[in-house]
Coordinates of C-alpha atoms in Angstrom, one line a residue:
Chain A
X11 CA 239.1 -74.0 -80.0
X12 CA 239.7 -77.5 -78.7
X13 CA 238.9 -78.5 -75.2
X14 CA 242.6 -78.5 -74.3
X15 CA 243.2 -75.1 -75.9
X16 CA 240.2 -73.7 -73.9
X17 CA 241.6 -75.2 -70.7
X18 CA 245.0 -73.6 -71.3
X19 CA 243.5 -70.2 -72.0
X20 CA 241.4 -70.5 -68.8
X21 CA 244.3 -71.6 -66.6
X22 CA 246.8 -69.0 -67.9
X23 CA 244.6 -66.0 -68.7
X24 CA 241.2 -66.7 -67.1
X25 CA 241.6 -63.7 -64.8
X26 CA 241.1 -61.4 -67.8
X27 CA 237.5 -62.8 -68.0
X28 CA 236.8 -63.8 -64.4
X29 CA 237.3 -62.2 -61.0
X30 CA 240.2 -63.6 -59.1
X31 CA 239.8 -64.6 -55.4
X32 CA 236.0 -65.0 -55.7
X33 CA 234.1 -68.1 -56.7
X34 CA 230.6 -69.6 -56.4
X35 CA 229.6 -73.1 -55.4
X36 CA 226.3 -74.8 -55.7
X37 CA 224.7 -77.3 -53.4
X38 CA 222.3 -79.1 -55.7
X39 CA 219.8 -81.1 -53.7
X40 CA 217.7 -83.7 -55.4
X41 CA 214.6 -85.4 -54.2
X42 CA 213.2 -88.6 -55.6
X43 CA 211.4 -91.6 -54.1
X44 CA 211.3 -90.0 -50.7
X45 CA 215.1 -89.7 -50.6
X46 CA 217.1 -86.4 -50.5
X47 CA 220.4 -86.6 -52.4
X48 CA 223.2 -84.1 -53.2
X49 CA 225.1 -83.9 -56.5
X50 CA 228.8 -84.1 -56.0
X51 CA 231.6 -84.0 -58.6
X52 CA 235.1 -85.2 -58.7
X53 CA 237.5 -82.8 -60.3
X54 CA 240.2 -84.2 -62.5
X55 CA 243.4 -84.7 -60.5
X56 CA 241.5 -84.8 -57.1
X57 CA 240.7 -87.9 -55.1
X58 CA 238.0 -86.2 -53.0
X59 CA 234.5 -85.2 -54.1
X60 CA 233.3 -81.7 -53.9
X61 CA 230.5 -79.3 -54.8
X62 CA 230.2 -78.1 -58.4
X63 CA 231.4 -74.5 -58.7
X64 CA 233.3 -71.9 -60.7
X65 CA 234.4 -68.3 -61.0
X66 CA 232.3 -65.2 -61.7
X67 CA 232.8 -63.0 -64.8
X68 CA 234.0 -59.5 -64.2
X69 CA 230.6 -57.9 -65.2
X70 CA 228.3 -60.8 -64.3
X71 CA 225.7 -60.3 -61.6
X72 CA 226.3 -63.0 -59.0
X73 CA 222.8 -64.5 -59.3
X74 CA 223.4 -64.8 -63.1
X75 CA 226.7 -66.6 -62.4
X76 CA 224.9 -69.0 -60.0
X77 CA 222.4 -69.9 -62.7
X78 CA 225.1 -70.3 -65.3
X79 CA 227.1 -72.6 -63.1
X80 CA 224.0 -74.6 -62.0
X81 CA 222.9 -75.0 -65.6
X82 CA 226.4 -76.0 -66.8
X83 CA 226.3 -78.7 -64.1
X84 CA 222.7 -80.0 -64.4
X85 CA 221.6 -79.1 -67.9
X86 CA 218.5 -77.4 -66.4
X87 CA 218.0 -73.7 -66.9
X88 CA 216.1 -71.4 -64.7
X89 CA 216.6 -73.3 -61.4
X90 CA 215.3 -71.7 -58.2
X91 CA 218.6 -70.9 -56.6
X92 CA 219.0 -69.3 -53.2
X93 CA 222.1 -67.9 -51.7
X94 CA 222.9 -69.5 -48.3
X95 CA 226.3 -68.3 -47.1
X96 CA 229.7 -66.8 -48.1
X97 CA 232.7 -68.8 -47.0
X98 CA 236.0 -67.1 -46.3
X99 CA 237.0 -67.7 -42.7
X100 CA 240.0 -69.7 -43.6
X101 CA 242.2 -67.4 -45.8
X102 CA 243.6 -70.4 -47.5
X103 CA 240.4 -72.5 -48.0
X104 CA 241.8 -74.0 -51.2
X105 CA 245.6 -74.1 -50.4
X106 CA 245.5 -77.9 -51.2
X107 CA 245.3 -76.9 -54.9
X108 CA 248.8 -76.7 -56.4
X109 CA 250.7 -75.9 -59.6
X110 CA 251.0 -79.7 -60.1
X111 CA 247.2 -80.1 -60.0
X112 CA 246.9 -77.6 -62.9
X113 CA 249.8 -79.1 -64.7
X114 CA 248.1 -82.5 -64.7
X115 CA 245.2 -81.0 -66.6
X116 CA 247.1 -79.5 -69.5
X117 CA 250.7 -81.0 -69.4
X118 CA 252.3 -77.6 -70.0
X119 CA 255.9 -78.9 -70.3
X120 CA 255.1 -80.7 -73.6
X121 CA 253.7 -77.4 -74.8
X122 CA 256.5 -75.2 -73.6
X123 CA 254.2 -73.4 -71.1
X124 CA 254.9 -72.6 -67.5
X125 CA 252.3 -72.3 -64.8
X126 CA 253.5 -69.9 -62.1
X127 CA 253.0 -70.1 -58.4
X128 CA 251.0 -66.9 -58.4
X129 CA 248.5 -68.3 -60.9
X130 CA 245.1 -66.7 -60.4
X131 CA 243.5 -70.1 -59.6
X132 CA 245.9 -70.7 -56.6
X133 CA 245.3 -67.6 -54.5
X134 CA 242.8 -67.1 -51.7
X135 CA 239.2 -67.9 -52.8
X136 CA 236.2 -66.6 -51.0
X137 CA 233.2 -68.5 -52.3
X138 CA 229.5 -67.7 -52.3
X139 CA 227.2 -70.7 -51.7
X140 CA 223.9 -71.2 -53.5
X141 CA 221.5 -74.1 -53.1
X142 CA 219.0 -75.5 -55.6
X143 CA 216.3 -78.1 -55.2
X144 CA 215.6 -80.3 -58.2
X145 CA 213.9 -83.5 -59.2
X146 CA 217.0 -85.4 -59.8
X147 CA 215.6 -87.5 -62.6
X148 CA 215.7 -84.4 -64.8
X149 CA 219.4 -83.7 -64.3
X150 CA 222.0 -84.8 -66.9
X151 CA 225.6 -84.0 -65.9
X152 CA 228.3 -84.0 -68.5
X153 CA 231.9 -84.6 -67.7
X154 CA 234.7 -82.5 -69.2
X155 CA 238.4 -81.9 -68.8
X156 CA 237.9 -80.5 -65.4
X157 CA 235.2 -82.8 -64.1
X158 CA 236.1 -86.5 -64.1
X159 CA 233.0 -88.0 -62.4
X160 CA 229.8 -87.0 -60.8
X161 CA 227.4 -88.9 -58.5
X162 CA 224.3 -88.4 -56.4
X163 CA 225.0 -89.1 -52.8
X164 CA 222.4 -89.8 -50.0
X165 CA 222.5 -86.7 -47.8
X166 CA 223.4 -88.8 -44.8
X167 CA 226.3 -90.5 -46.6
X168 CA 228.3 -87.6 -47.9
X169 CA 232.0 -88.6 -47.7
X170 CA 234.9 -86.4 -46.6
X171 CA 235.0 -83.6 -49.2
X172 CA 237.5 -81.3 -50.8
X173 CA 238.5 -78.1 -48.9
X174 CA 235.7 -76.9 -46.6
X175 CA 232.9 -78.4 -48.7
X176 CA 231.6 -80.5 -45.8
X177 CA 230.9 -77.3 -43.9
X178 CA 229.2 -75.9 -47.0
X179 CA 226.9 -78.9 -47.3
X180 CA 226.0 -78.7 -43.6
X181 CA 225.2 -75.0 -43.9
X182 CA 223.2 -75.5 -47.1
X183 CA 221.0 -78.1 -45.4
X184 CA 220.5 -75.9 -42.3
X185 CA 219.4 -73.1 -44.5
X186 CA 217.0 -75.2 -46.6
X187 CA 215.4 -76.4 -43.3
X188 CA 215.2 -72.8 -42.0
X189 CA 213.6 -71.6 -45.3
X190 CA 211.2 -74.5 -45.3
X191 CA 209.4 -72.9 -42.4
X192 CA 209.2 -69.5 -44.1
X193 CA 208.8 -70.1 -47.8
X194 CA 206.8 -72.7 -49.7
X195 CA 209.2 -75.2 -51.2
X196 CA 208.0 -78.0 -53.4
X197 CA 206.9 -76.7 -56.8
X198 CA 210.2 -77.8 -58.2
X199 CA 210.2 -81.1 -56.5
X200 CA 206.7 -82.5 -56.9
X201 CA 204.7 -83.4 -60.0
X202 CA 202.1 -80.8 -60.9
X203 CA 199.4 -82.9 -59.3
X204 CA 200.3 -84.7 -56.1
X205 CA 198.7 -86.5 -53.1
X206 CA 198.9 -85.4 -49.5
X207 CA 201.2 -88.2 -48.5
X208 CA 203.6 -87.1 -51.3
X209 CA 204.0 -83.6 -50.0
X210 CA 204.1 -84.9 -46.5
X211 CA 207.1 -87.2 -47.3
X212 CA 208.9 -84.4 -49.1
X213 CA 208.8 -82.2 -46.0
X214 CA 209.7 -85.0 -43.7
X215 CA 212.7 -85.9 -45.9
X216 CA 214.0 -82.4 -46.1
X217 CA 213.5 -81.7 -42.4
X218 CA 214.7 -85.1 -41.4
X219 CA 211.9 -85.4 -38.8
X220 CA 208.4 -86.9 -38.7
X221 CA 205.5 -84.5 -38.9
X222 CA 202.0 -85.1 -37.7
X223 CA 199.9 -86.7 -40.5
X224 CA 196.7 -84.7 -39.7
X225 CA 198.1 -81.4 -38.7
X226 CA 200.7 -80.9 -41.4
X227 CA 198.3 -80.7 -44.4
X228 CA 195.9 -78.5 -42.2
X229 CA 198.7 -75.9 -41.9
X230 CA 199.3 -75.9 -45.7
X231 CA 195.5 -75.4 -46.2
X232 CA 195.4 -72.6 -43.6
X233 CA 198.1 -70.8 -45.6
X234 CA 196.1 -71.2 -48.8
X235 CA 199.0 -73.0 -50.5
X236 CA 197.0 -76.0 -51.8
X237 CA 194.0 -76.5 -54.1
X238 CA 192.1 -79.8 -53.8
X239 CA 191.3 -81.2 -57.2
X240 CA 188.2 -83.1 -58.3
X241 CA 190.5 -85.9 -59.4
X242 CA 191.9 -89.0 -57.6
X243 CA 194.9 -91.2 -58.2
X244 CA 193.9 -94.9 -58.4
X245 CA 196.7 -96.8 -56.6
X246 CA 194.8 -100.0 -55.7
X247 CA 191.4 -101.3 -54.6
X248 CA 189.8 -98.9 -52.0
X249 CA 192.9 -96.7 -52.3
X250 CA 192.4 -93.7 -54.5
X251 CA 193.6 -90.5 -52.7
X252 CA 192.6 -87.1 -54.0
X253 CA 195.1 -85.1 -56.0
X254 CA 196.2 -81.5 -55.1
X255 CA 198.1 -78.7 -56.8
X256 CA 199.8 -75.6 -55.5
X257 CA 197.7 -72.5 -55.5
X258 CA 200.0 -70.5 -57.8
X259 CA 198.9 -67.0 -56.7
X260 CA 199.3 -67.8 -53.0
X261 CA 202.5 -69.7 -53.6
X262 CA 204.1 -66.7 -55.4
X263 CA 202.8 -64.3 -52.7
X264 CA 204.3 -66.5 -50.0
X265 CA 207.6 -66.7 -51.8
X266 CA 207.6 -62.9 -52.0
X267 CA 206.4 -62.1 -48.5
X268 CA 207.3 -65.1 -46.4
X269 CA 205.2 -67.3 -44.2
X270 CA 205.4 -68.8 -40.8
X271 CA 204.8 -72.5 -41.1
X272 CA 204.2 -74.0 -37.7
X273 CA 204.5 -77.8 -38.0
Chain B
X26 CA 251.9 -41.2 -39.8
X27 CA 249.3 -38.3 -39.9
X28 CA 245.7 -39.0 -40.8
X29 CA 246.1 -37.5 -44.2
X30 CA 249.3 -39.6 -44.9
X31 CA 247.4 -42.7 -43.9
X32 CA 244.5 -41.8 -46.2
X33 CA 246.9 -41.2 -49.1
X34 CA 248.6 -44.6 -48.5
X35 CA 245.1 -46.3 -48.3
X36 CA 243.8 -44.7 -51.5
X37 CA 246.9 -45.2 -53.6
X38 CA 248.2 -48.5 -52.3
X39 CA 245.5 -50.0 -50.1
X40 CA 245.2 -53.0 -52.5
X41 CA 248.6 -54.2 -51.3
X42 CA 247.0 -54.8 -47.8
X43 CA 243.3 -55.3 -48.8
X44 CA 241.5 -57.4 -51.3
X45 CA 240.2 -55.4 -54.2
X46 CA 236.6 -55.9 -55.4
X47 CA 235.4 -57.3 -52.1
X48 CA 234.1 -55.4 -49.1
X49 CA 232.0 -55.9 -46.0
X50 CA 229.1 -53.8 -44.7
X51 CA 227.5 -53.9 -41.3
X52 CA 223.9 -53.3 -40.4
X53 CA 224.2 -52.3 -36.8
X54 CA 220.8 -52.4 -35.2
X55 CA 220.3 -50.8 -31.9
X56 CA 217.4 -51.3 -29.4
X57 CA 216.6 -48.9 -26.6
X58 CA 213.3 -47.8 -25.0
X59 CA 211.3 -50.1 -27.2
X60 CA 212.6 -48.6 -30.4
X61 CA 214.7 -50.3 -33.0
X62 CA 217.2 -48.0 -34.7
X63 CA 220.0 -48.5 -37.3
X64 CA 223.4 -46.8 -37.2
X65 CA 224.1 -45.0 -40.5
X66 CA 227.1 -42.9 -41.4
X67 CA 227.8 -40.2 -44.0
X68 CA 231.0 -40.6 -45.8
X69 CA 233.1 -37.5 -46.5
X70 CA 232.2 -36.2 -49.9
X71 CA 228.8 -38.0 -50.1
X72 CA 225.4 -36.4 -49.4
X73 CA 223.7 -39.7 -48.8
X74 CA 223.8 -41.9 -45.8
X75 CA 225.0 -45.4 -45.9
X76 CA 226.0 -48.5 -43.9
X77 CA 229.4 -48.6 -42.2
X78 CA 231.8 -50.9 -44.1
X79 CA 235.3 -51.4 -45.4
X80 CA 237.6 -53.8 -47.2
X81 CA 239.0 -57.2 -46.1
X82 CA 242.7 -57.8 -45.5
X83 CA 244.4 -60.3 -47.8
X84 CA 244.8 -63.0 -45.1
X85 CA 242.0 -61.9 -42.8
X86 CA 239.1 -64.4 -42.1
X87 CA 235.9 -62.6 -43.2
X88 CA 234.3 -63.0 -39.7
X89 CA 237.4 -61.3 -38.2
X90 CA 237.1 -58.5 -40.7
X91 CA 233.4 -58.1 -39.8
X92 CA 234.4 -57.8 -36.1
X93 CA 237.2 -55.4 -36.9
X94 CA 234.9 -53.1 -38.9
X95 CA 232.1 -53.3 -36.4
X96 CA 234.5 -52.4 -33.6
X97 CA 236.0 -49.6 -35.5
X98 CA 232.5 -48.2 -36.0
X99 CA 230.9 -48.8 -32.5
X100 CA 233.9 -49.0 -30.1
X101 CA 232.5 -52.3 -28.9
X102 CA 234.5 -55.5 -29.3
X103 CA 233.2 -59.0 -29.5
X104 CA 229.8 -58.1 -31.0
X105 CA 227.6 -61.0 -32.0
X106 CA 227.7 -60.6 -35.8
X107 CA 225.8 -62.7 -38.2
X108 CA 226.3 -62.8 -42.0
X109 CA 223.0 -62.2 -43.8
X110 CA 223.7 -61.9 -47.5
X111 CA 226.3 -61.1 -50.2
X112 CA 225.4 -58.4 -52.6
X113 CA 226.8 -58.4 -56.2
X114 CA 223.9 -58.5 -58.6
X115 CA 224.6 -55.1 -60.0
X116 CA 228.2 -55.4 -61.4
X117 CA 228.6 -51.7 -60.8
X118 CA 227.0 -51.3 -57.4
X119 CA 229.3 -48.5 -56.4
X120 CA 229.8 -46.8 -59.8
X121 CA 228.6 -43.5 -58.3
X122 CA 232.0 -43.3 -56.6
X123 CA 234.4 -41.3 -58.7
X124 CA 238.0 -40.1 -58.9
X125 CA 236.7 -36.8 -57.8
X126 CA 235.2 -38.3 -54.6
X127 CA 238.7 -39.6 -53.7
X128 CA 240.4 -36.3 -54.7
X129 CA 238.1 -34.4 -52.3
X130 CA 239.5 -36.4 -49.4
X131 CA 243.2 -35.9 -50.0
X132 CA 243.5 -33.0 -52.5
X133 CA 246.2 -34.8 -54.5
X134 CA 247.0 -31.9 -56.9
X135 CA 248.5 -29.9 -54.1
X136 CA 250.7 -32.9 -53.3
X137 CA 251.6 -33.7 -56.9
X138 CA 249.8 -37.1 -56.7
X139 CA 247.4 -38.4 -59.4
X140 CA 244.5 -40.8 -58.7
X141 CA 243.9 -43.0 -61.7
X142 CA 240.6 -44.2 -63.1
X143 CA 241.5 -47.8 -62.4
X144 CA 242.1 -47.1 -58.7
X145 CA 241.3 -50.2 -56.6
X146 CA 238.5 -48.3 -54.8
X147 CA 236.6 -47.5 -58.0
X148 CA 236.2 -51.0 -59.5
X149 CA 233.4 -53.5 -59.0
X150 CA 232.7 -54.2 -55.3
X151 CA 230.9 -57.3 -54.1
X152 CA 230.0 -56.8 -50.5
X153 CA 229.3 -59.2 -47.7
X154 CA 226.6 -58.0 -45.3
X155 CA 226.7 -58.7 -41.5
X156 CA 224.2 -57.6 -38.9
X157 CA 224.8 -56.9 -35.2
X158 CA 222.3 -56.2 -32.4
X159 CA 223.5 -53.8 -29.7
X160 CA 222.2 -51.7 -26.9
X161 CA 222.7 -48.4 -28.6
X162 CA 223.6 -46.5 -25.4
X163 CA 226.8 -48.4 -25.3
X164 CA 228.0 -47.3 -28.8
X165 CA 230.4 -44.5 -29.3
X166 CA 231.2 -43.6 -32.9
X167 CA 234.2 -41.5 -33.8
X168 CA 234.3 -39.6 -37.0
X169 CA 237.5 -39.6 -39.1
X170 CA 238.7 -38.4 -42.5
X171 CA 236.4 -40.8 -44.3
X172 CA 233.4 -40.6 -42.0
X173 CA 231.9 -37.1 -41.6
X174 CA 228.9 -37.8 -39.6
X175 CA 226.9 -40.7 -38.0
X176 CA 223.3 -40.9 -36.7
X177 CA 220.9 -43.5 -35.3
X178 CA 217.8 -43.7 -37.5
X179 CA 214.4 -45.1 -36.6
X180 CA 214.1 -48.3 -38.6
X181 CA 210.9 -47.1 -40.3
X182 CA 212.5 -43.7 -41.2
X183 CA 215.6 -44.7 -43.1
X184 CA 216.2 -42.2 -45.9
X185 CA 217.3 -43.0 -49.4
X186 CA 220.8 -44.4 -49.0
X187 CA 224.0 -44.7 -51.0
X188 CA 224.4 -47.4 -53.7
X189 CA 222.1 -50.4 -52.9
X190 CA 222.2 -49.9 -49.1
X191 CA 218.4 -49.6 -48.8
X192 CA 218.2 -53.2 -50.2
X193 CA 220.8 -54.2 -47.7
X194 CA 218.9 -52.8 -44.8
X195 CA 215.7 -54.5 -46.0
X196 CA 217.5 -57.9 -46.3
X197 CA 219.2 -57.4 -42.9
X198 CA 215.8 -56.9 -41.2
X199 CA 214.2 -59.8 -43.0
X200 CA 217.1 -62.0 -41.8
X201 CA 216.9 -60.8 -38.2
X202 CA 213.2 -61.6 -38.1
X203 CA 213.8 -65.0 -39.7
X204 CA 216.6 -65.8 -37.1
X205 CA 214.4 -64.6 -34.3
X206 CA 212.2 -67.6 -34.8
X207 CA 215.1 -70.0 -34.7
X208 CA 217.8 -68.6 -32.4
X209 CA 217.5 -66.8 -29.0
X210 CA 218.2 -63.2 -29.6
X211 CA 218.2 -60.9 -26.6
X212 CA 221.2 -61.4 -24.4
X213 CA 223.0 -58.4 -26.1
X214 CA 219.9 -56.2 -26.0
X215 CA 218.4 -56.6 -22.5
X216 CA 219.9 -55.9 -19.1
X217 CA 221.1 -59.1 -17.3
X218 CA 217.9 -59.1 -15.3
X219 CA 214.7 -58.1 -17.1
X220 CA 210.9 -58.3 -16.7
X221 CA 208.6 -60.3 -19.0
X222 CA 207.1 -57.1 -20.6
X223 CA 210.7 -56.0 -21.4
X224 CA 211.5 -59.1 -23.5
X225 CA 208.0 -59.0 -24.9
X226 CA 208.5 -55.5 -26.2
X227 CA 211.9 -56.4 -27.6
X228 CA 210.5 -59.2 -29.8
X229 CA 207.5 -57.1 -30.8
X230 CA 209.8 -54.3 -31.9
X231 CA 212.1 -56.5 -33.9
X232 CA 209.3 -58.5 -35.5
X233 CA 207.2 -55.3 -36.0
X234 CA 204.0 -57.2 -34.9
X235 CA 202.1 -57.7 -31.7
X236 CA 202.5 -61.0 -29.8
X237 CA 200.1 -62.6 -27.4
X238 CA 200.9 -61.4 -23.9
X239 CA 200.2 -64.8 -22.3
X240 CA 201.5 -67.2 -24.9
X241 CA 204.7 -65.5 -25.8
X242 CA 206.5 -66.0 -22.4
X243 CA 205.0 -69.6 -22.2
X244 CA 206.9 -70.4 -25.4
X245 CA 210.2 -69.1 -24.0
X246 CA 209.7 -71.1 -20.8
X247 CA 208.8 -74.2 -22.8
X248 CA 212.2 -73.8 -24.6
X249 CA 213.9 -73.5 -21.2
X250 CA 215.4 -70.1 -22.2
X251 CA 214.4 -68.2 -19.1
X252 CA 215.0 -68.5 -15.3
X253 CA 212.6 -66.8 -13.0
X254 CA 214.5 -65.0 -10.2
X255 CA 213.4 -64.6 -6.6
X256 CA 213.6 -60.9 -7.1
X257 CA 211.2 -58.2 -8.2
X258 CA 211.6 -54.7 -9.7
X259 CA 209.6 -52.1 -7.7
X260 CA 208.1 -49.7 -10.3
X261 CA 205.2 -48.3 -8.3
X262 CA 202.6 -49.1 -5.7
X263 CA 201.1 -52.6 -6.4
X264 CA 203.5 -53.0 -9.4
X265 CA 206.5 -55.1 -8.7
X266 CA 207.0 -57.6 -11.5
X267 CA 209.4 -60.5 -11.1
X268 CA 212.8 -60.4 -12.8
X269 CA 214.1 -63.1 -15.2
X270 CA 217.4 -63.9 -16.6
X271 CA 218.4 -66.1 -19.6
X272 CA 219.3 -69.7 -18.8
X273 CA 222.9 -69.5 -20.1
X274 CA 223.3 -73.2 -20.8
X275 CA 220.1 -73.5 -22.7
X276 CA 220.7 -70.2 -24.5
X277 CA 224.1 -71.4 -25.8
X278 CA 222.7 -74.7 -26.8
X279 CA 219.8 -73.1 -28.7
X280 CA 222.3 -70.8 -30.5
X281 CA 224.3 -73.8 -31.5
X282 CA 221.5 -76.2 -32.4
X283 CA 218.6 -73.9 -33.3
X284 CA 215.1 -73.8 -32.0
X285 CA 211.6 -73.4 -33.5
X286 CA 209.9 -70.6 -31.7
X287 CA 206.2 -70.7 -32.5
X288 CA 204.7 -67.3 -31.5

């Protein structure tokens, strides 16, 4: 099946495979060089940027759908995804999407096809939001018929987005910061061996506030989350800080049971 | 319309008014006399207890649906409801519900009605969970054709529930505890004027752990959440503790902006 045939089948009969009225969007946050960014895409036929997302298959567990959509977007499988909120307070969140938007994608007139006003993609959409944290150098996004362009945006320079996606980004960030106090976050974002300043900057970047340089690592040690290695990184004369790694057992336990990080 | 006519219309044609495949369940937590309880109901035709819930109207914002369902259940309007998680990892969460369960409610044979296997109430249900915290003495639950019985259960004695409702209760409690560190919770659960031991016990009950008697109120004062009143409660000779109230402006601001409560 060509890409255009697949698109026609999806638009006309996608509801046979996917649930109507319910979708899933991913806030994919990237960290690199002490800067938090978010992956936004521009759908074909739309001027505004938005979060990557898609529908859920009829018999697909929602966390499986989240992983599928995140993998389709980033090329990375097995991302650590967390649900943050379900959005459905405006009954017509996506009412900007029209028959014309769909027609632009597949030019149905030339094919003798008609897209109806009650098409399954044009009704109410309640959407479940998931966030993921990734090292953004590992991500490789491909464009396709639906996705014209993608870009990493600095988290404090996100433009006006499609639909209610600005609210979704705000809520995703609030939830990441809330979780940061109660779950260890970092194994996906740091190299396997890292220095204390590196994990310090990661937390400062995600929380968007400065943390005490002495107390912050003490708290992580008190929670048993870090192992000090007998290895240093040489970064210049008289500057060779020790390397650390996450204590895997304690990290997994803390993910499971929760922690209270007081920083 | 009689109750039975309304039930027949709901079962046979409810999908004209409500979204299929999507529902909403409420974990209504009550606090009284230093004990946290949860409101469970027993649906007609089911042996097991479960959370109160229901479907969402086609054009109804989901937070409005949550308030409607919570009010239908408790008789209290304007409850402070918070979304905690959306459940849909098992594609057939509610596959225990059968045509026979629906038939028991309205005895369709006698009426010459047939309930089909593809009835809208029998397909996949993805459900959005909301929690509310109430003073349970204010709640008055009415039974109806669908709800045979209700009961307040101690939070540590919840029985084996319908479908995945035990997971929902666990997640609701985890979220309440997480929110407790970042939002003031208490205005719905305490009398307008309360003593320090009363708010102390509330937090201890909800967090299921003991808190330092001296430090805990200090933290609330540091956040500006409490006003000390020039009034005492007389509870016995030599025992007349001061009364306190929430500082409304700071309480609202903290709800809006979040806090970090270190206790």
